[in-house]
Coordinates of C-alpha atoms in Angstrom, one line a residue:
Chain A
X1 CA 0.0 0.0 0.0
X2 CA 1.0 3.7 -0.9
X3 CA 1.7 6.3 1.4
X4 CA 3.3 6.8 5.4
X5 CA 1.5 4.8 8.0
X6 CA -0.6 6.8 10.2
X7 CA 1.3 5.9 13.3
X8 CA 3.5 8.7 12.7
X9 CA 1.7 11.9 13.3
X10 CA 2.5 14.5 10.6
X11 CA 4.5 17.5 11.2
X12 CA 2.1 21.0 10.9
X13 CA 3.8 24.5 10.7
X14 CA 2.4 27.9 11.4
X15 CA 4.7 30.7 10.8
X16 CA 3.4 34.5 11.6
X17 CA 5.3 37.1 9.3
X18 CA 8.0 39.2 11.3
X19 CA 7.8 36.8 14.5
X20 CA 5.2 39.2 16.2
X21 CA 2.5 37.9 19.3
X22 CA 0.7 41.5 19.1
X23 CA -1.2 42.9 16.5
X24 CA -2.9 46.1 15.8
X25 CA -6.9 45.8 14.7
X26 CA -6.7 46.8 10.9
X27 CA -3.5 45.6 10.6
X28 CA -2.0 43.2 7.8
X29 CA -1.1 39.2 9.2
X30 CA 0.9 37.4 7.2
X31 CA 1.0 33.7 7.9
X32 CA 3.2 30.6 6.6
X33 CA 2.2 27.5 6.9
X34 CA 4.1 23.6 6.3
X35 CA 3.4 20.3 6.2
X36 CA 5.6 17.7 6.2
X37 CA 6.4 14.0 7.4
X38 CA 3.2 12.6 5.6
X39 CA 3.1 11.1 2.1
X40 CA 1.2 13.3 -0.4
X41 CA -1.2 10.5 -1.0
X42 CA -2.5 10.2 2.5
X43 CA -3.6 14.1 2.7
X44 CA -7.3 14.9 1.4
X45 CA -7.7 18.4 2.8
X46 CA -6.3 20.9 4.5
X47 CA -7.6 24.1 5.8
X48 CA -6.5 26.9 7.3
X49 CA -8.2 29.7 9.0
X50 CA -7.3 32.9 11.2
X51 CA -10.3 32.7 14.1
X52 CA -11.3 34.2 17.6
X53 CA -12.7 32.2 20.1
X54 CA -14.0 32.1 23.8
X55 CA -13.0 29.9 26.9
X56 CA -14.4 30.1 30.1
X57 CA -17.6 29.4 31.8
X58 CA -20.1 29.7 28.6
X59 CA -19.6 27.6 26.0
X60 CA -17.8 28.1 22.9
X61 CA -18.2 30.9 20.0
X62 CA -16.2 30.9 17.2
X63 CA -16.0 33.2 14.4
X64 CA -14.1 33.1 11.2
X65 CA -12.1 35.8 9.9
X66 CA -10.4 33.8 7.2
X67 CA -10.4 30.4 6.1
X68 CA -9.6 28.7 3.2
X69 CA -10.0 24.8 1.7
X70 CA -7.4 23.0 -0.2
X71 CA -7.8 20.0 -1.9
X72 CA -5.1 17.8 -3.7
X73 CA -6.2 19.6 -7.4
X74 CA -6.1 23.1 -6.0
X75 CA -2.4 22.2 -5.5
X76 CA 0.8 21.9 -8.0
X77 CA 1.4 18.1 -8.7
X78 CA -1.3 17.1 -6.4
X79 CA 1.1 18.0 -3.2
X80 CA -0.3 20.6 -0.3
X81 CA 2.9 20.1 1.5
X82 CA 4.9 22.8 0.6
X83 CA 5.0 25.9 2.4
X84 CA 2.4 28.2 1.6
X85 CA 1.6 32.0 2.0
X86 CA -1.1 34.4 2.5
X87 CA -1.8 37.8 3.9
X88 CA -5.4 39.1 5.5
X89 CA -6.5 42.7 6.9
X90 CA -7.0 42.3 10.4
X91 CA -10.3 43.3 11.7
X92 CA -11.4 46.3 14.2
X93 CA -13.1 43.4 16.7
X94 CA -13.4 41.5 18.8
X95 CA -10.2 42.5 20.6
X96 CA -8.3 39.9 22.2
X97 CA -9.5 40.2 25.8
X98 CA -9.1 38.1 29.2
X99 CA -11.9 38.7 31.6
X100 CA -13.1 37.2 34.6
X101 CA -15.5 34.2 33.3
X102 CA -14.6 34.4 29.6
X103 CA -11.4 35.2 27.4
X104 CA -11.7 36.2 23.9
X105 CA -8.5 34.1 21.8
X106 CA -7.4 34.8 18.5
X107 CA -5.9 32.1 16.4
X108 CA -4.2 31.0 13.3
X109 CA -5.5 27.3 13.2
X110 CA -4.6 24.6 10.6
X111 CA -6.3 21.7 10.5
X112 CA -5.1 18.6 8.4
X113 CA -7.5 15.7 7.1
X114 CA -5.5 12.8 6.4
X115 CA -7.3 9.4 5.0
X116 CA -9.7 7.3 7.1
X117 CA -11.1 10.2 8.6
X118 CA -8.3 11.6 10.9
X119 CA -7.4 14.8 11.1
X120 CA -4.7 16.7 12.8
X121 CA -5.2 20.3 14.2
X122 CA -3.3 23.0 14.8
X123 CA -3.3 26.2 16.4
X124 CA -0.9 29.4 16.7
X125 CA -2.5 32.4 18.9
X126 CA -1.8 35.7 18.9
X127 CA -3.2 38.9 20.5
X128 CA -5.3 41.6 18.7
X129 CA -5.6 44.8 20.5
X130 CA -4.3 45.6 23.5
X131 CA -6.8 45.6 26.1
X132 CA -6.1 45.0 29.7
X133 CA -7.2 42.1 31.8
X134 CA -10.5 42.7 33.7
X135 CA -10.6 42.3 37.5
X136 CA -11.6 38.9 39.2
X137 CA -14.7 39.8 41.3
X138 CA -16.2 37.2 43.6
X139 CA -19.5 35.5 41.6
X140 CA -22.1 37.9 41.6
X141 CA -25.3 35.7 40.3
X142 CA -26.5 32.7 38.8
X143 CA -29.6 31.9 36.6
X144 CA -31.5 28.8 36.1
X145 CA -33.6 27.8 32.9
X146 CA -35.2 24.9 32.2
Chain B
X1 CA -2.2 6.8 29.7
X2 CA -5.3 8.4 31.0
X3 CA -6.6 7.9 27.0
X4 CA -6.9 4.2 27.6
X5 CA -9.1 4.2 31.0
X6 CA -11.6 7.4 29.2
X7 CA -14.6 4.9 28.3
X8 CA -16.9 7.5 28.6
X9 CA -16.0 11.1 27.6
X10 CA -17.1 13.9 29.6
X11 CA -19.3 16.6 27.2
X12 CA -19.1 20.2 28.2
X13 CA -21.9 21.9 26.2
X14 CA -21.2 21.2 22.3
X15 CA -17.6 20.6 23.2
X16 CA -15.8 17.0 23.8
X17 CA -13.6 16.0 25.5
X18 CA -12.5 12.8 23.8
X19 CA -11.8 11.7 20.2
X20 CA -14.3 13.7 17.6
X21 CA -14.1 10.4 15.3
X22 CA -15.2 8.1 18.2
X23 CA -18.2 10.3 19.2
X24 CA -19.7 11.2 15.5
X25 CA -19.5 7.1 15.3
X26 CA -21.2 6.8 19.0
X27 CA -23.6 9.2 18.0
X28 CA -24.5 7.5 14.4
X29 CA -24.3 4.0 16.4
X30 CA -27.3 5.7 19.0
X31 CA -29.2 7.0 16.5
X32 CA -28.9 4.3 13.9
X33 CA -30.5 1.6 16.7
X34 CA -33.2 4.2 17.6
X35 CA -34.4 4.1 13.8
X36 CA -34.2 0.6 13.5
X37 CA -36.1 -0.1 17.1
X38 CA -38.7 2.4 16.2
X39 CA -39.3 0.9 12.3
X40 CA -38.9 -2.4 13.7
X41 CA -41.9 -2.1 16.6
X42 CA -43.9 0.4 13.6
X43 CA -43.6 -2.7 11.5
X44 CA -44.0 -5.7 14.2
X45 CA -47.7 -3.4 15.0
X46 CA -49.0 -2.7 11.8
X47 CA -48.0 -6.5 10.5
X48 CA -51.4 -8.5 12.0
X49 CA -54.4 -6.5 10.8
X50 CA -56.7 -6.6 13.3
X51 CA -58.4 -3.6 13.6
X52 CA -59.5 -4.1 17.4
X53 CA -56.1 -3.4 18.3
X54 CA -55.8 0.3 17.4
X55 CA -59.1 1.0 19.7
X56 CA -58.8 3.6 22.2
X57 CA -57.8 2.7 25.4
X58 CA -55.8 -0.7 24.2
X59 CA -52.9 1.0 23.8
X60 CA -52.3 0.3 20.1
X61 CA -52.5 4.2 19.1
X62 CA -50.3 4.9 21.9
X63 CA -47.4 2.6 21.0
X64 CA -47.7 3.6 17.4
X65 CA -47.3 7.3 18.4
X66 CA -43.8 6.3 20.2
X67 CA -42.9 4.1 17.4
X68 CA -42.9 6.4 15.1
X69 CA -41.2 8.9 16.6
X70 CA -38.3 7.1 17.7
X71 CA -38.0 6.5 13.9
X72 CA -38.2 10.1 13.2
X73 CA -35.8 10.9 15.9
X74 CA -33.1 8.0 14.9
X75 CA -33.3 9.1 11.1
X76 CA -33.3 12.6 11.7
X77 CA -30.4 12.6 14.0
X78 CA -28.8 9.9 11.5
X79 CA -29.0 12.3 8.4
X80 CA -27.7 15.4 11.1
X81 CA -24.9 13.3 12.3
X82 CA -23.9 12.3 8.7
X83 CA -23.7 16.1 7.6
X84 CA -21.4 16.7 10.3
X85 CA -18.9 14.3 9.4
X86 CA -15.3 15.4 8.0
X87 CA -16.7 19.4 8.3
X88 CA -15.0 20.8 10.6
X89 CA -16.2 23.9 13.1
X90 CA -14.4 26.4 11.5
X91 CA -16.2 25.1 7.8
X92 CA -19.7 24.7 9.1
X93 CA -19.3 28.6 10.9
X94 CA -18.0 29.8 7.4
X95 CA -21.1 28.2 5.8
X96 CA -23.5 29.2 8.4
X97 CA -22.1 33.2 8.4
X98 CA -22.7 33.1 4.2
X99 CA -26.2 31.2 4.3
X100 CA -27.2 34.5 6.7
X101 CA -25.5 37.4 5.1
X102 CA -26.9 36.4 1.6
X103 CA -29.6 38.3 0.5
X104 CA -32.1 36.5 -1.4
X105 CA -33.5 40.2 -3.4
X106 CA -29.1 40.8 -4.1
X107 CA -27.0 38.7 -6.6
X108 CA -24.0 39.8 -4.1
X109 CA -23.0 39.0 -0.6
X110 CA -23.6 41.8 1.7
X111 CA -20.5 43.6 3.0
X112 CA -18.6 42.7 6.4
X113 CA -19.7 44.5 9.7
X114 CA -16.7 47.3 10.3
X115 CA -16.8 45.6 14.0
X116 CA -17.4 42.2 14.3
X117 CA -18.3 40.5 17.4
X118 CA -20.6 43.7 18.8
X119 CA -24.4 43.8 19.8
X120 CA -26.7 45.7 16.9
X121 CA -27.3 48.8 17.4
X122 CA -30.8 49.1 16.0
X123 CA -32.1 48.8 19.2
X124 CA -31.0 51.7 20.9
X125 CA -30.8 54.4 18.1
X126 CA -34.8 54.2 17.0
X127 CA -35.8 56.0 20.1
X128 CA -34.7 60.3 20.0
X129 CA -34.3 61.7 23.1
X130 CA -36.3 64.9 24.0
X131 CA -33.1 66.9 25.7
X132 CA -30.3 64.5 24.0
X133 CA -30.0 62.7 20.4
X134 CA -30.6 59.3 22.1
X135 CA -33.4 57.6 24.7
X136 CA -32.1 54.5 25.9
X137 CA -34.2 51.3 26.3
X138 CA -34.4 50.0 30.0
X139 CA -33.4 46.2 29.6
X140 CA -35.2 44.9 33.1
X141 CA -38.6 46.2 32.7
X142 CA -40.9 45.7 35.7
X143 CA -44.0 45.3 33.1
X144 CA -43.4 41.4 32.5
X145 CA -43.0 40.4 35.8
X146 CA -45.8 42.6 36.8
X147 CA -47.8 40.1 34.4
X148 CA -46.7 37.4 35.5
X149 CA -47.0 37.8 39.2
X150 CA -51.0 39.0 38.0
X151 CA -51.4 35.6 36.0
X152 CA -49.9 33.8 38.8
X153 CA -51.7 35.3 41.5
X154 CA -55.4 35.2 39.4
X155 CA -55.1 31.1 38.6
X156 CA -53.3 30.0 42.3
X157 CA -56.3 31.8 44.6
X158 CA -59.3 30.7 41.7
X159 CA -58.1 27.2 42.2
X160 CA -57.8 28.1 45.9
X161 CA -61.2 29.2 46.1
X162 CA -62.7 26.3 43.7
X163 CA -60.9 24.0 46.3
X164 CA -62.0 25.6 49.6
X165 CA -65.5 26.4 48.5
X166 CA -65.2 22.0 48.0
X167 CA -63.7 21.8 51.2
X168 CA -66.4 24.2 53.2
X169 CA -69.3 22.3 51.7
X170 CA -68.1 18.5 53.0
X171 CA -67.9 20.1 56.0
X172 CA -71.3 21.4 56.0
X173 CA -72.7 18.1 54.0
X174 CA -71.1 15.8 57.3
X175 CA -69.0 14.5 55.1
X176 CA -65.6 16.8 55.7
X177 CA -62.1 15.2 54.6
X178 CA -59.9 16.9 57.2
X179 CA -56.9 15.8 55.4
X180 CA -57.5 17.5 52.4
X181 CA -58.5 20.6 54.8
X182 CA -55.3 20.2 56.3
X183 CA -53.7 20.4 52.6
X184 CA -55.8 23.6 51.8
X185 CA -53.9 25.7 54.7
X186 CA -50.4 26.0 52.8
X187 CA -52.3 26.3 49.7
X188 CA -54.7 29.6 50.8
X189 CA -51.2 30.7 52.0
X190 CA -49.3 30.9 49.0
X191 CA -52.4 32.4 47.3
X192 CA -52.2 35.2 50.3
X193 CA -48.6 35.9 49.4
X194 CA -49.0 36.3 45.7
X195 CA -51.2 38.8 46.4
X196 CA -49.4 40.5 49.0
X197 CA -46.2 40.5 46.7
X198 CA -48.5 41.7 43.5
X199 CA -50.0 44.5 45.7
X200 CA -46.2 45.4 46.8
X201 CA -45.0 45.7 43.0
X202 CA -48.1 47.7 42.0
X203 CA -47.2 50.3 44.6
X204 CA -43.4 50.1 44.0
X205 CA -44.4 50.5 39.8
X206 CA -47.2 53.4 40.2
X207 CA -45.4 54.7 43.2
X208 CA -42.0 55.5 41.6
X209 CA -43.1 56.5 38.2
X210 CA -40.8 55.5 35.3
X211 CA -36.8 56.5 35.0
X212 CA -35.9 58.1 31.4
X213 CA -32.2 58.2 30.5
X214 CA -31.2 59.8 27.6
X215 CA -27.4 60.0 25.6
X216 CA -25.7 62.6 23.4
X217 CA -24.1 59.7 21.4
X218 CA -24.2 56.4 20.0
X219 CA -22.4 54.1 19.9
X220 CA -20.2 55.3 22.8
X221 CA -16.3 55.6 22.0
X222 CA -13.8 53.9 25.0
X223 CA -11.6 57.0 26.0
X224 CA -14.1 59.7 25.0
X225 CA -16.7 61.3 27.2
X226 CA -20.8 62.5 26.5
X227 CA -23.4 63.9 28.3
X228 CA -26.1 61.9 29.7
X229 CA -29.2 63.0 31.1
X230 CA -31.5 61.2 34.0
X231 CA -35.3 61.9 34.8
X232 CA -36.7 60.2 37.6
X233 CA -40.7 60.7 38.4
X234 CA -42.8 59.8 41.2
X235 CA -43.9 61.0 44.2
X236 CA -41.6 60.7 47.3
X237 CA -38.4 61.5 49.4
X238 CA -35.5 59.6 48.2
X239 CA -32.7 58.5 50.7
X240 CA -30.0 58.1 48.0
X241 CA -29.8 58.2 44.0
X242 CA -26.7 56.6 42.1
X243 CA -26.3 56.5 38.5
X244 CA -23.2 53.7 38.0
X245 CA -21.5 52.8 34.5
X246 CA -21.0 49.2 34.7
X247 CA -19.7 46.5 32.5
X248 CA -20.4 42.8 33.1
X249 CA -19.3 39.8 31.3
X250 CA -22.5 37.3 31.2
X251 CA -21.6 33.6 30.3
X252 CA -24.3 30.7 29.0
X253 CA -23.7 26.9 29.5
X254 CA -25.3 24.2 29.4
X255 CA -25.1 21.7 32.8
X256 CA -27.1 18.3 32.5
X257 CA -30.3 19.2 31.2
X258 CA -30.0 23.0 32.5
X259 CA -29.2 25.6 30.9
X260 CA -27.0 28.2 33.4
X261 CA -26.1 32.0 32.7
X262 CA -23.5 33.5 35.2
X263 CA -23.2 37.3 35.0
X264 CA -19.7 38.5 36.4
X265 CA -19.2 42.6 37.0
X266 CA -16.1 43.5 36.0
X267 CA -16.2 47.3 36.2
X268 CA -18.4 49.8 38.1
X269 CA -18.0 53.2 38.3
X270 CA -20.4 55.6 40.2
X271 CA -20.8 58.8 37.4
X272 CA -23.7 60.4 39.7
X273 CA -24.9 60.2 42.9
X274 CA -27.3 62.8 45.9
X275 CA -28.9 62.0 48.2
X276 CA -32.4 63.1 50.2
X277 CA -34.2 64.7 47.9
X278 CA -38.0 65.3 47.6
X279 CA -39.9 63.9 43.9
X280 CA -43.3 65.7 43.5
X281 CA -45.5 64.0 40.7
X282 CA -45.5 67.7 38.8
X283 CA -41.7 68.5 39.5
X284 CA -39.7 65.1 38.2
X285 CA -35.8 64.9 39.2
X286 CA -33.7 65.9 36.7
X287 CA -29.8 65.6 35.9
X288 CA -27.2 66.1 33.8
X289 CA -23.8 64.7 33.8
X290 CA -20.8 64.1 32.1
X291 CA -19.4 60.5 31.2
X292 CA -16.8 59.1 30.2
X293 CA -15.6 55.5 28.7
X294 CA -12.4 54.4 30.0
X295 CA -9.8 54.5 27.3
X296 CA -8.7 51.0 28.4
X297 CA -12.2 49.5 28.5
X298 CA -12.8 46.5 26.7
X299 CA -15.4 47.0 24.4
X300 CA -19.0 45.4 24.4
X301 CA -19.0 42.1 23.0
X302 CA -22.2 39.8 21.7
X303 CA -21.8 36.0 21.1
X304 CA -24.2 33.2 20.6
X305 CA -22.8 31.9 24.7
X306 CA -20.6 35.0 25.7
X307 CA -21.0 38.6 25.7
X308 CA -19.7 41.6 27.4
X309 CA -22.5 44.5 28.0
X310 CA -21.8 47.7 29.4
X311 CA -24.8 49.7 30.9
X312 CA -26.1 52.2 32.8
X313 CA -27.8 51.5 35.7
X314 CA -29.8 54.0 38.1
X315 CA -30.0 52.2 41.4
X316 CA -31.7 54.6 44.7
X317 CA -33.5 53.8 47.6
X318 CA -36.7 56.1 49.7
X319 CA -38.8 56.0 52.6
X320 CA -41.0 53.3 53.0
X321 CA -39.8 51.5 49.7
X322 CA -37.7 48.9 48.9
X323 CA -34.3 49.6 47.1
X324 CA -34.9 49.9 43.2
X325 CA -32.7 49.1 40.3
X326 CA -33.0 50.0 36.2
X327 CA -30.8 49.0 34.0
X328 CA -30.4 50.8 30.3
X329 CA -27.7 49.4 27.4
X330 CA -25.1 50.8 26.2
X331 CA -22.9 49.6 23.3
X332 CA -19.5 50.5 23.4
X333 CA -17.0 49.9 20.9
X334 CA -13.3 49.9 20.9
X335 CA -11.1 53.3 21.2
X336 CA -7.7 54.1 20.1
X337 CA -5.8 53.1 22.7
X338 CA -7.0 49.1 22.7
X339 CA -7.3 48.4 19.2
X340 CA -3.6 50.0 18.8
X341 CA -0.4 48.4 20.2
X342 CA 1.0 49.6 23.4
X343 CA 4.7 49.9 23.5
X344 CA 4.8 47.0 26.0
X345 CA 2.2 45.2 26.7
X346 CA 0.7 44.3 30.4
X347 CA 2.1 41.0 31.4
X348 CA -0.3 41.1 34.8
X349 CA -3.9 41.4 35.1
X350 CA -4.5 44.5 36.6
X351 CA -7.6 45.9 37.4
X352 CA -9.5 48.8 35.1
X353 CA -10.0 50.3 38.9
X354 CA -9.5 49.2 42.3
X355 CA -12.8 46.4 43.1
X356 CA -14.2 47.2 46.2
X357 CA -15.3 43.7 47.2
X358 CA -12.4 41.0 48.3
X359 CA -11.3 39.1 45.5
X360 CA -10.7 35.2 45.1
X361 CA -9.0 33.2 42.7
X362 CA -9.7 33.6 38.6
X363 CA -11.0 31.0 36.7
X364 CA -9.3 31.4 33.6
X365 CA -7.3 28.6 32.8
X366 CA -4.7 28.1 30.5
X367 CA -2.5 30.8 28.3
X368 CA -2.1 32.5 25.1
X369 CA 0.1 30.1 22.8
X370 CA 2.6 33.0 21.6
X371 CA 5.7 32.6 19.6
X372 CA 7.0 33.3 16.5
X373 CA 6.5 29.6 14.9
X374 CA 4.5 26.8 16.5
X375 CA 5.2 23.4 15.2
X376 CA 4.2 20.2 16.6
X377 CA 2.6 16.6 16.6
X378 CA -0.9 17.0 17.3
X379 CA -3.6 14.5 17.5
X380 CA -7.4 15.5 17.0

């Protein structure tokens, strides 16, 4: 049979242009991104997308700034290993933020479907904004609905 | 290690904590048997056709009824499960944010919100103000729970009477079931309290008239200051009157078959305050004030689970009357100072201003993943 054996988890790299962690809303993010230590044949997708999301108490919202779908014949030859390149416009919000019971995160997050279904995720976060972290109150109140 | 012993994940809302794979099969495993249970008791019932078996009150109907919607369930949540297979969360929000922003009268998408992430602002901008541009919406009317408390009070004390108007009668008839008088005290007494706390928020309602709160400007600006005005009617003397910005992080999840929010302040600042002070119904209390957004605020924030909402609220307490509180929104979006870089950033939380009440330990777990590159073996 063609192609690695799944075993060995693939190797994903996220590279953000000029090696920053803080970013300006409206600014321009420029990300790299790798794959390697798979066989060609056992990739089926990859995508990549630049995201906020919450953590905390509440569950999760996501939203998607950017995001784009690859598959094998989008690619030269077939191969969505090599290192790839693209640059997005930052948006004016949400602003990065760590509060008491939630934290807003923003991420660069590839995400790697190999065959039989697996996938392979991964993130790089960086900080939009520069707003301070809230103050940690005691809990105030509590609502129930059925 | 601890992979091995997990035989049955833990799920935290929409979120999982085990292997995505091993719960869409679970899932389609779950849902699968409840079609094939429910087609396979809709087929063992409607096999022998004997029509004396779907008569009311032999239960035929009935187990029909479940039959079939255990099939509709199982399919339904088969097809669902199926759709979610290989899309991943960042796909399905991509499709989702498209489906709504396409207009079915436009051949073209409609354009990106210039902020993201914030609460409309429709709203609070319909309503002009009479001395200011804007009147703001209160968010905790008194009107529905008014209602409510009248429908609850009107249906407990009719059943109350229907029941001790029964109760009375056996009694007269020599035929008095003092148990179920003994069950009619607590009853009566409930009914006796509804009414007493419906009578108490008719006076507090009628008794200090409505609060108006108006703004020169929205949406408000972190870092830049407006002019708000307050008018406060009724008829009394008022002990103290406080008009505090406040921003609160509110938080939804989902806990068994509850559904929990947890509301959080995070910032309050008192922009107004007197005290004793006399309303008169023809001579409402008026004030104007100046306010101002802190330039470090964190803007307001509107998801689907998490928000952050700033407001207004006008909080005073009088003779004879219990302490009120009115709440209006405010939308606030990001100002200069956050949504540029600082020169180095704030490695500590520190507070926005100095919380009064005694703190206790955060809950925020984990960190930001920073770094130039991030490369790694990562399992989904």
């Amino acid at each position: 049979m063609k192609g690695t054996s799944l075993t060995e988890e693939p190797l994903l790299s996220i590279c953000l242009g000029g090696s920053r962690k803080h970013y300006s809303a409206g600014e321009e993010l420029i990300v790299e991104y790798q794959i390697d230590a798979i066989d060609v044949t056992d990739i089926q997708a990859v995508e990549a997308s630049v995201l906020w999301l919450t953590e905390g108490k509440g569950e999760e919202d996501l939203g998607v700034h950017f995001f784009e779908r690859r598959l094998p014949a989008d690619a030269e030859e077939g191969d969505l290993r090599p290192l790839r390149r693209f640059k997005i416009m930052l948006p004016n919000s949400p602003l990065s933020y760590e509060g008491a019971i939630m934290r807003i995160r923003w991420c660069v997050r590839l995400r790697l479907f190999a065959r039989r279904g697996k996938e392979y995720v991964l993130e790089h976060g960086f900080t939009l904004g520069s707003v301070p972290p809230a103050p940690v109150p005691p809990p105030e109140q509590a609502t129930d609905e059925d | 290690m601890a992979r091995l012993f997990r035989f049955l994940e833990k799920k935290r809302g929409t979120r999982r904590t085990g292997s995505n794979l091993a719960g869409s099969v679970g899932e389609a495993l779950f849902f699968g048997a409840l079609f094939l249970l429910g087609v396979g008791t809709l087929s063992s019932l409607l096999g022998p056709h004997d029509p004396g078996t779907y008569d009311w009150g032999k239960g035929g109907w009935l187990l029909i009824l479940v039959a079939a919607s255990f099939a509709i369930m199982g399919g339904a949540g088969l097809i669902w499960t199926a759709m979610r297979v290989g899309v991943s969360a960042e796909r399905r929000s991509v499709m989702a944010r498209t489906a709504t922003e396409l207009d079915p009268l436009s051949d073209t998408l409609s354009t990106a919100p210039e902020y993201p992430g914030l609460p409309e602002l429709s709203g609070l901008i319909n309503s002009p103000g009479v001395e200011l541009s804007y009147r703001l919406p209160q968010t905790e009317s008194a009107g529905w729970r008014l209602l409510a408390s009248t429908v609850f009070a009107l249906i407990w004390n009719a059943v109350a009477c229907v029941i001790t108007v029964w109760a009375i009668r056996g009694h007269l008839s020599g035929q008095g079931d003092w148990l179920f008088t003994l069950f009619l005290f607590p009853f009566v007494a409930i009914g006796g309290w509804s009414v007493y706390y419906l009578l108490r928020l008719i006076v507090i309602h009628t008794g200090m008239g409505p609060t108006t709160v108006e703004v020169s400007d929205l949406p408000l600006h972190a870092g830049r200051e407006y002019r708000v005005a307050v008018w406060q009617q009724g008829h009394i003397r008022v002990f103290s009157f406080e008009v505090c910005l406040v921003c609160e992080e509110e938080a939804t999840y989902h806990q068994g078959t509850d559904c929990r929010t947890e509301v959080r302040e995070v910032f309050r600042r008192v922009v107004f305050e007197q005290a004793d002070f006399l309303i008169e119904p023809i001579q409402p209390f008026q004030c104007t004030f100046l306010l101002t957004i802190p330039a470090d605020a964190m803007h307001s924030f509107q998801g689907l689970h998490n928000s952050v909402q700033w407001r207004l609220v006008v909080r005073g307490s009088a003779e004879g009357w219990p302490e009120f509180r009115r709440a209006f929104p405010l939308v606030v979006y990001p100002g200069a100072a956050t949504s540029q870089l600082k020169a180095s950033p704030p490695a500590v939380r520190t507070p926005l201003i100095p919380y009064t009440p005694a703190m206790n330990g955060g809950t925020n777990q984990g960190a930001i993943i920073n770094g130039a590159l991030a490369a790694t073996r990562v399992r989904a």
